[in-house]
Short mmCIF file of C-alpha atoms in Angstrom, two decimals:
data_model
loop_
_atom_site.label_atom_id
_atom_site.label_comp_id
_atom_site.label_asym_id
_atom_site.label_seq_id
_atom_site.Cartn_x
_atom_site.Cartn_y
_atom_site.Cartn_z
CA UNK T 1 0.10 304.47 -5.41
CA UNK T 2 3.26 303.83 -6.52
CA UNK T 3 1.89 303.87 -10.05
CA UNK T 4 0.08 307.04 -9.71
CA UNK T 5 3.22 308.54 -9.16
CA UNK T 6 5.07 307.50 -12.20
CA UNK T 7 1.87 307.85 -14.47
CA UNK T 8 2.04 311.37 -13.13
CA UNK T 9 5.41 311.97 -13.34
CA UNK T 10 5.57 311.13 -17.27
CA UNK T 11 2.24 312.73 -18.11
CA UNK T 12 3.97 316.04 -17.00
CA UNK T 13 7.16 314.92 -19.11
CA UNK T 14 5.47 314.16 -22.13
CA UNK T 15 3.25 317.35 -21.47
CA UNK T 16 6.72 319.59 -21.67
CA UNK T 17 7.83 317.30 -24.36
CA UNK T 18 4.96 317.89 -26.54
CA UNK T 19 4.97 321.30 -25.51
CA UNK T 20 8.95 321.25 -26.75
CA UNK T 21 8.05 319.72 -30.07
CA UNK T 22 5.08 321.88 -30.91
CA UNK T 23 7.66 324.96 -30.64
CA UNK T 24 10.32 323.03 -32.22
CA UNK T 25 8.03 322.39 -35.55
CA UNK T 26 6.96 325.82 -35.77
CA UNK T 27 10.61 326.92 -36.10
CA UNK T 28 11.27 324.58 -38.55
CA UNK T 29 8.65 325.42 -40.97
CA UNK T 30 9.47 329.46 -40.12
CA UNK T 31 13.37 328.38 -41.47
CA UNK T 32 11.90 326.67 -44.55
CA UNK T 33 9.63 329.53 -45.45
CA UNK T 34 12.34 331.98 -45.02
CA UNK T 35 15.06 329.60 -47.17
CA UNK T 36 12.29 329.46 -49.96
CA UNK T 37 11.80 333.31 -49.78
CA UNK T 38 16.02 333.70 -49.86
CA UNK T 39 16.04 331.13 -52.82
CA UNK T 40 13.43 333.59 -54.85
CA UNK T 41 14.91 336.32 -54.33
CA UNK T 42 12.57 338.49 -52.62
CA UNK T 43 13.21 341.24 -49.85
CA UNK T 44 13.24 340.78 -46.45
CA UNK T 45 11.02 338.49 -45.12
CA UNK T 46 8.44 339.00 -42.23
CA UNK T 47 7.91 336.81 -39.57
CA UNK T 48 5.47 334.15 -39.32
CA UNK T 49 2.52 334.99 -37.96
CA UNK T 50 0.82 331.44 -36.58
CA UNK T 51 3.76 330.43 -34.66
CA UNK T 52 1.85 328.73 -31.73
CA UNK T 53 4.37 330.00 -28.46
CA UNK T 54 1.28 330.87 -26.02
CA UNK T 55 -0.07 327.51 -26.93
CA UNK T 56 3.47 325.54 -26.05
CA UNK T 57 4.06 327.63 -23.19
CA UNK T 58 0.64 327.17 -21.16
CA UNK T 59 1.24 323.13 -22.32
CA UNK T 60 4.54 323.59 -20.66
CA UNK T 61 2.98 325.39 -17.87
CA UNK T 62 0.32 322.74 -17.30
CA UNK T 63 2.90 320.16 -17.33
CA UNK T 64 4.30 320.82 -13.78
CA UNK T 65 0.95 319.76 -12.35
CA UNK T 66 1.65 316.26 -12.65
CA UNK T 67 4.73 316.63 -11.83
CA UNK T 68 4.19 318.53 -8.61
CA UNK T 69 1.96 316.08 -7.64
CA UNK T 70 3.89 312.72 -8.58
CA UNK T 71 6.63 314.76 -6.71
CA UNK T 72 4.14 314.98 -3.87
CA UNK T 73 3.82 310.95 -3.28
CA UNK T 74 6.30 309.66 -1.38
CA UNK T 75 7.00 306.33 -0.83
CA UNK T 76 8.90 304.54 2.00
CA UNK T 77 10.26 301.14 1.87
CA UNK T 78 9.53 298.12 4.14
CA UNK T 79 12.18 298.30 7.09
CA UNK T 80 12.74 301.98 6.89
CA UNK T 81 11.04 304.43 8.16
CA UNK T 82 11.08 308.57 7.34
CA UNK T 83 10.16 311.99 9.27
CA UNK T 84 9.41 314.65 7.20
CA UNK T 85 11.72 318.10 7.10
CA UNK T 86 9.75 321.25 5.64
CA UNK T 87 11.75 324.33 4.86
CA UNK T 88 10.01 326.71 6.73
CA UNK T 89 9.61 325.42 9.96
CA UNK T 90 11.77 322.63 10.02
CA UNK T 91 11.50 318.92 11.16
CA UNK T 92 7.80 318.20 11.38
CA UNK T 93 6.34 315.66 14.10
CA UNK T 94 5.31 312.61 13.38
CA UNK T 95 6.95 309.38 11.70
CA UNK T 96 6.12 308.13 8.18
CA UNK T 97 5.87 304.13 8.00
CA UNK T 98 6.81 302.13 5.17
CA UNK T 99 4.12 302.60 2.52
CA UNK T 100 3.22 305.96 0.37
CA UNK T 101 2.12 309.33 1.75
CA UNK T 102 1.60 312.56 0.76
CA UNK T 103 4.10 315.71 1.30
CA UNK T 104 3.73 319.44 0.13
CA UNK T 105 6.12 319.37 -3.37
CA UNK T 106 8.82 321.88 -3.14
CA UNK T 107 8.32 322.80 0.57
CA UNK T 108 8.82 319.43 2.53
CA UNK T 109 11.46 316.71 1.78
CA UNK T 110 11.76 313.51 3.86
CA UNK T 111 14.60 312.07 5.82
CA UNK T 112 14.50 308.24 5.81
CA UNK T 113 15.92 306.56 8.63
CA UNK T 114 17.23 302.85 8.89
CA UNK T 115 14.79 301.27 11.42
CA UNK T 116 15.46 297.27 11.25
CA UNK T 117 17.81 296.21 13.95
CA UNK T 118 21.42 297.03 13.21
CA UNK T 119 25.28 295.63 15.46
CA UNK T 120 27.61 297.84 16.54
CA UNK T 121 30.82 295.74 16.76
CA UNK T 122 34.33 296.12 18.54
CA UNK T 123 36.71 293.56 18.20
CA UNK T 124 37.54 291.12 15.06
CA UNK T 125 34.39 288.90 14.57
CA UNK T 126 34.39 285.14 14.91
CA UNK T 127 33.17 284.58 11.27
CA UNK T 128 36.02 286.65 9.71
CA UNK T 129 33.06 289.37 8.86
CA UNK T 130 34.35 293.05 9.60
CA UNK T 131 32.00 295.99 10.53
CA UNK T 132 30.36 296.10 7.50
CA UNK T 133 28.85 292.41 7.62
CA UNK T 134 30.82 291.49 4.33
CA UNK T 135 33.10 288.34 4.20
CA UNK T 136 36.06 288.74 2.60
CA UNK T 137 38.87 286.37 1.38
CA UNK T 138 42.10 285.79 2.65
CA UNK T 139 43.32 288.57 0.09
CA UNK T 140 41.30 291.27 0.98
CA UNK T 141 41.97 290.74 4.81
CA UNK T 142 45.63 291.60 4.32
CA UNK T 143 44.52 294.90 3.09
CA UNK T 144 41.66 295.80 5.39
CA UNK T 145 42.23 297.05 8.90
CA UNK T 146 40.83 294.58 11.29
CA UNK T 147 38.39 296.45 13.50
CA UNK T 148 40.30 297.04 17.20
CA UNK T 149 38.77 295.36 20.17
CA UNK T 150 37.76 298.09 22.76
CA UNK T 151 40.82 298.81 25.18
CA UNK T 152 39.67 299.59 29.30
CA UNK T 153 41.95 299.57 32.45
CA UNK T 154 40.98 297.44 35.45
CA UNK T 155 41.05 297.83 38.68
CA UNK T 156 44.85 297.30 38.72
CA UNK T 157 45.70 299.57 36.16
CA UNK T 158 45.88 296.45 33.33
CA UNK T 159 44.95 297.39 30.24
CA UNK T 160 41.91 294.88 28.60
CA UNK T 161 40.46 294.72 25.16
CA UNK T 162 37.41 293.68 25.14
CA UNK T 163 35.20 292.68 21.93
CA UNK T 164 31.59 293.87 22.02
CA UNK T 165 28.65 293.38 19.96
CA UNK T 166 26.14 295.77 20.82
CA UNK T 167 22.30 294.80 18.95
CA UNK T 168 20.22 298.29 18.63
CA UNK T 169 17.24 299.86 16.37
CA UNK T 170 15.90 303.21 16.39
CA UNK T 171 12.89 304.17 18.19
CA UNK T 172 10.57 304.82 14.95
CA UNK T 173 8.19 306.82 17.47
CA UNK T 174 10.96 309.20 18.13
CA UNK T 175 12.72 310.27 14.73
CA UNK T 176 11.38 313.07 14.90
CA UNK T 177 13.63 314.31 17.67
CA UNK T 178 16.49 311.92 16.52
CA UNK T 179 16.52 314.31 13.28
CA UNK T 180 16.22 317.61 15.25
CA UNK T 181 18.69 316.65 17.99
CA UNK T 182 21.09 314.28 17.14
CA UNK T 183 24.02 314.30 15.22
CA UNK T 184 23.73 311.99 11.88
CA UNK T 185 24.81 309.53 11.24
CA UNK T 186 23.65 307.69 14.69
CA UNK T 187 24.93 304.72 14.26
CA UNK T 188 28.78 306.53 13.83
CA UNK T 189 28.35 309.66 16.15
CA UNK T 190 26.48 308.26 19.11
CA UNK T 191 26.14 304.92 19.92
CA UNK T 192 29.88 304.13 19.89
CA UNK T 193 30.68 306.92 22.19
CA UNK T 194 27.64 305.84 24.86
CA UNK T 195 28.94 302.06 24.61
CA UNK T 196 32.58 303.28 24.93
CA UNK T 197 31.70 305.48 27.74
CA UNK T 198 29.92 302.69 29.68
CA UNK T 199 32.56 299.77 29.76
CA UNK T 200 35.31 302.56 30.63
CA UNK T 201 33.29 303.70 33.77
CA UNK T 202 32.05 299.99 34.61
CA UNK T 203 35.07 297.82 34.04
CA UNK T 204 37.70 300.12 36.65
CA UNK T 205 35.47 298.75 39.54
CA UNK T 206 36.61 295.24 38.57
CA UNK T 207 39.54 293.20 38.56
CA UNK T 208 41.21 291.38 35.70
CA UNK T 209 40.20 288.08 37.02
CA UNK T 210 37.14 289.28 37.70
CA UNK T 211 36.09 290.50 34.25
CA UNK T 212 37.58 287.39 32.76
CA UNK T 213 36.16 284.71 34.80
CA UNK T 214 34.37 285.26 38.27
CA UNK T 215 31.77 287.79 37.78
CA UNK T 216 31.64 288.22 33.99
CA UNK T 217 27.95 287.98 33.52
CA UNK T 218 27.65 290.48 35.91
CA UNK T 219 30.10 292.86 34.27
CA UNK T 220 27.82 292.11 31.16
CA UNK T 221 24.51 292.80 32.45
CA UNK T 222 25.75 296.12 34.27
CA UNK T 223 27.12 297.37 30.70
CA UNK T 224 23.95 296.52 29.26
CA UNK T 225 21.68 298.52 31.84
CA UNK T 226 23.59 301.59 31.75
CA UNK T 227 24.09 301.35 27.59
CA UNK T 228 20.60 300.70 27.64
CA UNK T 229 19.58 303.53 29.53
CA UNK T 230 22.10 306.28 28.13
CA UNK T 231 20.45 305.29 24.21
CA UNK T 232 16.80 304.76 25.01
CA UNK T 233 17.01 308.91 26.19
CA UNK T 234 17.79 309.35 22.50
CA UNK T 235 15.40 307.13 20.96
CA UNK T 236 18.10 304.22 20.46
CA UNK T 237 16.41 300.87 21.52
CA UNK T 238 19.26 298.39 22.94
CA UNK T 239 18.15 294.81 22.20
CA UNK T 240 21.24 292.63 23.40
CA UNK T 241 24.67 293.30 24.93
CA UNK T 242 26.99 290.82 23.83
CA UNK T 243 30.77 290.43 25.98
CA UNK T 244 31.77 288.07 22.87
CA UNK T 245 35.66 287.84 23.85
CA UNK T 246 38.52 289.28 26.28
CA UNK T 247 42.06 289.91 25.35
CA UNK T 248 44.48 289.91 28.74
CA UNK T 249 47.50 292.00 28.89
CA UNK T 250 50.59 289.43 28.21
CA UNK T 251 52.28 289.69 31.15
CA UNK T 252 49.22 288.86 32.74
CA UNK T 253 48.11 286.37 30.40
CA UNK T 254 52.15 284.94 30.90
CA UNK T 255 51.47 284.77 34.66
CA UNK T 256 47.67 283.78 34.50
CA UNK T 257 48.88 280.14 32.15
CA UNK T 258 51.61 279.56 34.37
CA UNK T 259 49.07 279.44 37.42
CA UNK T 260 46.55 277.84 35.20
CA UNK T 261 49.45 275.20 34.79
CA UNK T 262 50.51 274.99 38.39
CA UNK T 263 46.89 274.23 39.26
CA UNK T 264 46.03 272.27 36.49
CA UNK T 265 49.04 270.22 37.75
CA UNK T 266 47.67 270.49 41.40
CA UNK T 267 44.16 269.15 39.69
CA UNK T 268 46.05 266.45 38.40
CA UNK T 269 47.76 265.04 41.09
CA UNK T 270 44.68 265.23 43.21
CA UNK T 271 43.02 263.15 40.29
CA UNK T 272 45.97 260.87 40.07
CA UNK T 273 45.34 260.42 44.42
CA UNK T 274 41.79 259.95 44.41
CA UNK T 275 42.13 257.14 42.08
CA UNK T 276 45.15 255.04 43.59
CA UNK T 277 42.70 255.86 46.78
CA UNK T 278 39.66 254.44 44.96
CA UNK T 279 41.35 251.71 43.73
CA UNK T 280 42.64 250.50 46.82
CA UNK T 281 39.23 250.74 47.88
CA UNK T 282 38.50 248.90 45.01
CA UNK T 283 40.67 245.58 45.89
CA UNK T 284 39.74 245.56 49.47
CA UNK T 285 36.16 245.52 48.69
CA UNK T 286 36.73 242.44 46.13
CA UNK T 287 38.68 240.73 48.85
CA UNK T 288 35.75 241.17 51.66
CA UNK T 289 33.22 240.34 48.04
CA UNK T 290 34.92 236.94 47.41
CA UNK T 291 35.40 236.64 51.49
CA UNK T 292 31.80 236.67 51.60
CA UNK T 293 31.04 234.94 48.86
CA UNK T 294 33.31 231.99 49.53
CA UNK T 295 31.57 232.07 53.20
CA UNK T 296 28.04 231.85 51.41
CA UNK T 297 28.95 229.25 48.90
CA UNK T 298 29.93 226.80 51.51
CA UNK T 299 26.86 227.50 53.59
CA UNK T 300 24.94 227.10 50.57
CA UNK T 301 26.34 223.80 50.14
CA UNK T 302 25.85 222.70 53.50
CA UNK T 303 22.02 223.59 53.66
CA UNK T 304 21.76 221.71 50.54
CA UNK T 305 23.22 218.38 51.94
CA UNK T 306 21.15 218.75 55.00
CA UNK T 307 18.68 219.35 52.75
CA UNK T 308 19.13 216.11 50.19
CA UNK T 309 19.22 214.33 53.46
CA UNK T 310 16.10 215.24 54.89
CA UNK T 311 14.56 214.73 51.70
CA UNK T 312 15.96 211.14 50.83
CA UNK T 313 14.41 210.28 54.84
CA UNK T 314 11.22 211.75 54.25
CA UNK T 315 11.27 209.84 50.78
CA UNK T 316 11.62 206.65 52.20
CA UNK T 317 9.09 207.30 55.19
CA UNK T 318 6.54 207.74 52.94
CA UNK T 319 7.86 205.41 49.81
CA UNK T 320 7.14 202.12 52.14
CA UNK T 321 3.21 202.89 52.78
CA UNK T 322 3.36 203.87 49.15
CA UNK T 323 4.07 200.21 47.78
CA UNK T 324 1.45 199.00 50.47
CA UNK T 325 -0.82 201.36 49.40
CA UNK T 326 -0.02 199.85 45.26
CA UNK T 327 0.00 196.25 46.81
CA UNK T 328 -4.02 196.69 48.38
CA UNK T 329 -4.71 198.90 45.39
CA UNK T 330 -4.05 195.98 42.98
CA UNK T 331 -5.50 193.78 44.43
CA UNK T 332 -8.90 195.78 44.81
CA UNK T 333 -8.37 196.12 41.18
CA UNK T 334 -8.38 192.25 40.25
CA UNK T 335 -11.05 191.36 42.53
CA UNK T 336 -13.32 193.96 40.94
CA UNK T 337 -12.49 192.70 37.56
CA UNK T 338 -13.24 189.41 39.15
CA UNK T 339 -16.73 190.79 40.28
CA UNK T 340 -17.38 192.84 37.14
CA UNK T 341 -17.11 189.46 34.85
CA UNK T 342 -19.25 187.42 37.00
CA UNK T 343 -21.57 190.36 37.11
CA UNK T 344 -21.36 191.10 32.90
CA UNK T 345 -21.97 187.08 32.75
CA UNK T 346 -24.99 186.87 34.63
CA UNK T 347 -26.33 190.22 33.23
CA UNK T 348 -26.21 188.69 29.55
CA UNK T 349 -27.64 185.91 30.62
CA UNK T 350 -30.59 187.81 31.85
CA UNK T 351 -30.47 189.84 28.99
CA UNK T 352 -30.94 186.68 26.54
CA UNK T 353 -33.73 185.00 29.14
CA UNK T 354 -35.65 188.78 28.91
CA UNK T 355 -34.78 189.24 24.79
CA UNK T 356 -36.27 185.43 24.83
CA UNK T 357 -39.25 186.08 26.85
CA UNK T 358 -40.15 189.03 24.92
CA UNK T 359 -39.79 187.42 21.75
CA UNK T 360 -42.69 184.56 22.45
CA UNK T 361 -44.60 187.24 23.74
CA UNK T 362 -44.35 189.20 20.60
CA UNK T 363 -44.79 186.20 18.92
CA UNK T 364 -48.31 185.35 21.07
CA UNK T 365 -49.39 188.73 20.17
CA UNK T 366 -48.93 188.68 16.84
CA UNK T 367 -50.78 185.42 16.52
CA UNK T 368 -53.62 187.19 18.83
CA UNK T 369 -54.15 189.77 16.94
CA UNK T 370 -54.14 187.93 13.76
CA UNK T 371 -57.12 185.49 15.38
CA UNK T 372 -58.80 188.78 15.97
CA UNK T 373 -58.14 190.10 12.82
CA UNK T 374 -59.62 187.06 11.28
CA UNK T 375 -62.93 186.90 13.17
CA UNK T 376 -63.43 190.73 12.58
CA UNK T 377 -62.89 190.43 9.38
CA UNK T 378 -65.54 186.95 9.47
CA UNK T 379 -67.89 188.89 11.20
CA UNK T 380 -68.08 191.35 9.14
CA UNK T 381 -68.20 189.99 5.91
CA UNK T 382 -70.95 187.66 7.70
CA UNK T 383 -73.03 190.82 8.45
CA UNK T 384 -72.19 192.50 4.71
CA UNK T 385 -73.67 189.19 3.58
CA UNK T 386 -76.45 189.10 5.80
CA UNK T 387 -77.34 192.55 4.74
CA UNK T 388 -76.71 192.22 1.05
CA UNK T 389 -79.36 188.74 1.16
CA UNK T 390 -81.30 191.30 3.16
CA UNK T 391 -81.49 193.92 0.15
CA UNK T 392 -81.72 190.77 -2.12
CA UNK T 393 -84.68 189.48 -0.99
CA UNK T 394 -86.12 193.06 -1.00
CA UNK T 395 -85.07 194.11 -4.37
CA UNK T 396 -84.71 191.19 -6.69
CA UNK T 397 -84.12 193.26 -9.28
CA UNK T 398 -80.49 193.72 -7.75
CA UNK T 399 -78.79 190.39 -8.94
CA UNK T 400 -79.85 191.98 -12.79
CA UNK T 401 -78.09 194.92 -11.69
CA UNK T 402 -75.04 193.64 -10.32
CA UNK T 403 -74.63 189.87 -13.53
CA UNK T 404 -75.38 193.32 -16.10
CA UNK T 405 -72.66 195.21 -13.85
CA UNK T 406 -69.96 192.48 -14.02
CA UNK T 407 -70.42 191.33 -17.62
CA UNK T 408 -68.96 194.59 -19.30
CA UNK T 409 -67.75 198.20 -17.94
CA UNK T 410 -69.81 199.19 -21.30
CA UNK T 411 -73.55 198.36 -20.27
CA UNK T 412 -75.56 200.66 -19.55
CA UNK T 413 -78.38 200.00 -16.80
CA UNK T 414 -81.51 201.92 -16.99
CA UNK T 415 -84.48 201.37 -14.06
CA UNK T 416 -87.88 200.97 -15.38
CA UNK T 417 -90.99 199.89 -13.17
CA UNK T 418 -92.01 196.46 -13.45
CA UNK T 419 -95.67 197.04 -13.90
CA UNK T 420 -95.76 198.95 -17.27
CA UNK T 421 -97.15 198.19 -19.66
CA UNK T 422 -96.39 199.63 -23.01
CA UNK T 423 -93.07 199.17 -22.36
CA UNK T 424 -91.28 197.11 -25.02
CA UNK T 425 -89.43 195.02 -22.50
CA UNK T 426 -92.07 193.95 -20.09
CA UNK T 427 -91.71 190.44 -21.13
CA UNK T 428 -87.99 189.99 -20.66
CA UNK T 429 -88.45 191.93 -17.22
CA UNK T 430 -91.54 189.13 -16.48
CA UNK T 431 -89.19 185.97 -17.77
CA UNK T 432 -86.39 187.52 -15.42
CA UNK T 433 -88.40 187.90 -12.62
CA UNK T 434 -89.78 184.25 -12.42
CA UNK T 435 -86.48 182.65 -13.09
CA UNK T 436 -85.11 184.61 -9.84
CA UNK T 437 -88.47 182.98 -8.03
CA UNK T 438 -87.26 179.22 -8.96
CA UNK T 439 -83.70 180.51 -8.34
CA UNK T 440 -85.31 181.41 -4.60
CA UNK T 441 -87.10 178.71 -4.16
CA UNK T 442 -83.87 176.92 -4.86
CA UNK T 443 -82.02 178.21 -2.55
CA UNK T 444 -84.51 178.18 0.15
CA UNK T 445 -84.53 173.98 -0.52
CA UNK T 446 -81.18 173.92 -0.43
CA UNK T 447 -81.74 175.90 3.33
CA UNK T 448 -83.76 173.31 4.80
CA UNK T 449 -81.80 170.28 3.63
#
């Protein structure tokens, strides 16, 4: 918005500008013409009649639209706040925050008004600061009045300056009628006339001592109610009422530190009293302390002789069944080492008697079961011999067989029938045949005999 405005603003400028120039060119070329005509010598010389004045003036005319409405925007700044004031009818309701708005050009102006919170101040300040809020040097403070603390009678007709800081802000809902009613500036015309008028009217119902020390805060808060309800009627929002200092007459100051001394002297030699008291308290209760302790150590002492004396009897009442006790126990011990020897003795001797046992009978089994072994083994190669005379006698043919067999792992044995005859070998088979007859008949000889 902001931007609108100033676009605005120098559109119409350059508008009247170009407006200016247009009119400024034509002259110039009119006073050239005219010096050329003077130069040649030639009568008087008529006006130019192209010089473009309706054209400049409706450019110049145009030009205040802009600007009436860049004049228009108005834009208020962040902790301000603004009421606007036409000329016809005067302060117009309503408050303008920070931000931009629009007012009629020409006919309405607005009237910006301070609303952050702002200190009204009696008194010299404690940071060396004066009513303005600037700090100045040591210099400048020589040549600058210091601001005078408010002066109020008490209740005794004293005279006491007080220094007040009074924290305020205007209303913004009400600047309207702060504009249309109040004097301006506010912060100069009113509020330190209300705050003036309240501590005068407050403080008379108190005494010195009273405003200085016993019922201060109260004083304070009072002040603050009736500031704070005198300014709010005007739009003037009261924050905080400070009492920041108090500045006693000097007689009464004089009198007040020479009390102040007298009891602070009083105070003293109370102080001083209580102590000598407490410290006499002090030693007696060390003496009764190491009475008593004395008193405990030697009964302490006592019980413990009684008891190391109890102890050392009971000790030797039980020490003397103790030993007997060792003496029986020792005893016990050797006899059943006695007892376990014989015992481990006669144990091994078993031992070897069993190990010696068990060895002949390991050694009749083994013999037992070789015997057995050996007539299995008899028997059976008995029957495999009855049984292979058996298939002997039934196949002759066999002993062939089994001599061809064991003379070389390379012979081959082929089974032909005995009776055939066109086979080449039937002769061989026939001499084979009757030498296993005489070889039977042999044997069967050799049987009988």
């Amino acid at each position: 918005m902001l931007l609108l405005k100033y676009l605005l603003m120098w559109g119409g400028i350059g508008m009247m500008v170009t407006a200016a120039g247009i009119l400024t060119y034509d002259i110039y070329l009119e006073v050239l013409y005219r010096r050329a005509l003077a130069v040649a010598g030639a009568g008087p010389v008529p006006a130019i009649p192209h010089l473009r004045w309706r054209g400049a003036l409706g450019l110049a005319l145009l030009a205040w639209g802009p600007i009436l409405l860049a004049l228009g925007i108005i834009v208020v700044p962040s902790g301000m706040a603004g009421v606007r004031v036409s000329q016809s009818s005067g302060t117009l309701a309503g408050t303008l925050y920070p931000g931009a708005h629009f007012i009629t050009p020409l006919a309405e102006n607005v009237v910006l008004f301070d609303t952050r919170d702002q200190m009204f101040t009696t008194g010299e300040l404690e940071d060396g600061k004066n009513e303005d809020g600037k700090k100045h040097d040591k210099k400048e403070t020589l040549s600058i009045i210091k601001p005078e603390p408010l002066y109020v009678q008490a209740k005794e007709g004293l005279t006491v300056g007080l220094a007040i800081t009074v924290r305020y802000r205007l209303d913004p809902r009400r600047l309207d009628y702060i504009e249309s009613n109040l004097p301006q500036p506010v912060e100069k015309e009113i509020v330190p006339g209300v705050v003036a008028s309240a501590w005068r009217e407050l403080v008379p119902n108190y005494t010195v001592r009273e405003v200085f020390a016993a019922k201060r805060e109260e004083v304070r808060k009072r002040a603050a109610e009736v500031i704070s309800q005198k300014l709010s009627g005007d739009g003037i929002l009261v924050k905080e009422v400070m009492l920041r200092d108090i500045q006693l007459p000097p007689e009464y100051a004089k009198g007040l530190e020479n009390l102040l001394l007298k009891e602070q002297e009083s105070d003293q030699m109370g102080v001083e009293t209580d102590i000598q008291q407490k410290q006499v308290r002090i030693a007696e209760l060390e003496a009764e302390a190491n009475k008593a302790r004395q008193v405990k150590q030697a009964e302490g002492e006592a019980r413990v002789h009684v008891l190391q004396a109890k102890a050392e009897a009971d000790a030797m009442q039980y020490t003397l069944p103790l030993k007997q006790k060792q003496i029986e126990q020792s005893k016990l011990e050797a006899q059943a080492r006695k007892e376990a020897t014989v015992k481990n003795a006669e144990a091994m001797a078993e031992a070897k008697v069993i190990d010696s046992r068990a060895e002949m009978e390991r050694r009749k089994m083994l013999s037992n079961a070789e015997a057995d072994r050996i007539r299995v083994t008899a028997a059976a190669d008995a029957e495999r011999m009855q049984s292979e005379g058996a298939q002997l006698k039934q196949n002759p043919l066999l002993i062939n067989k089994i001599i061809a067999e064991r003379l070389s792992d390379k012979l081959q044995i082929m089974m032909v029938p005995s009776d055939s005859k066109v086979f080449f070998a039937n002769d061989v088979l026939r001499g084979m045949n009757v030498a296993n007859r005489a070889a039977q008949a042999d044997e069967a000889e050799s049987g009988q005999k």
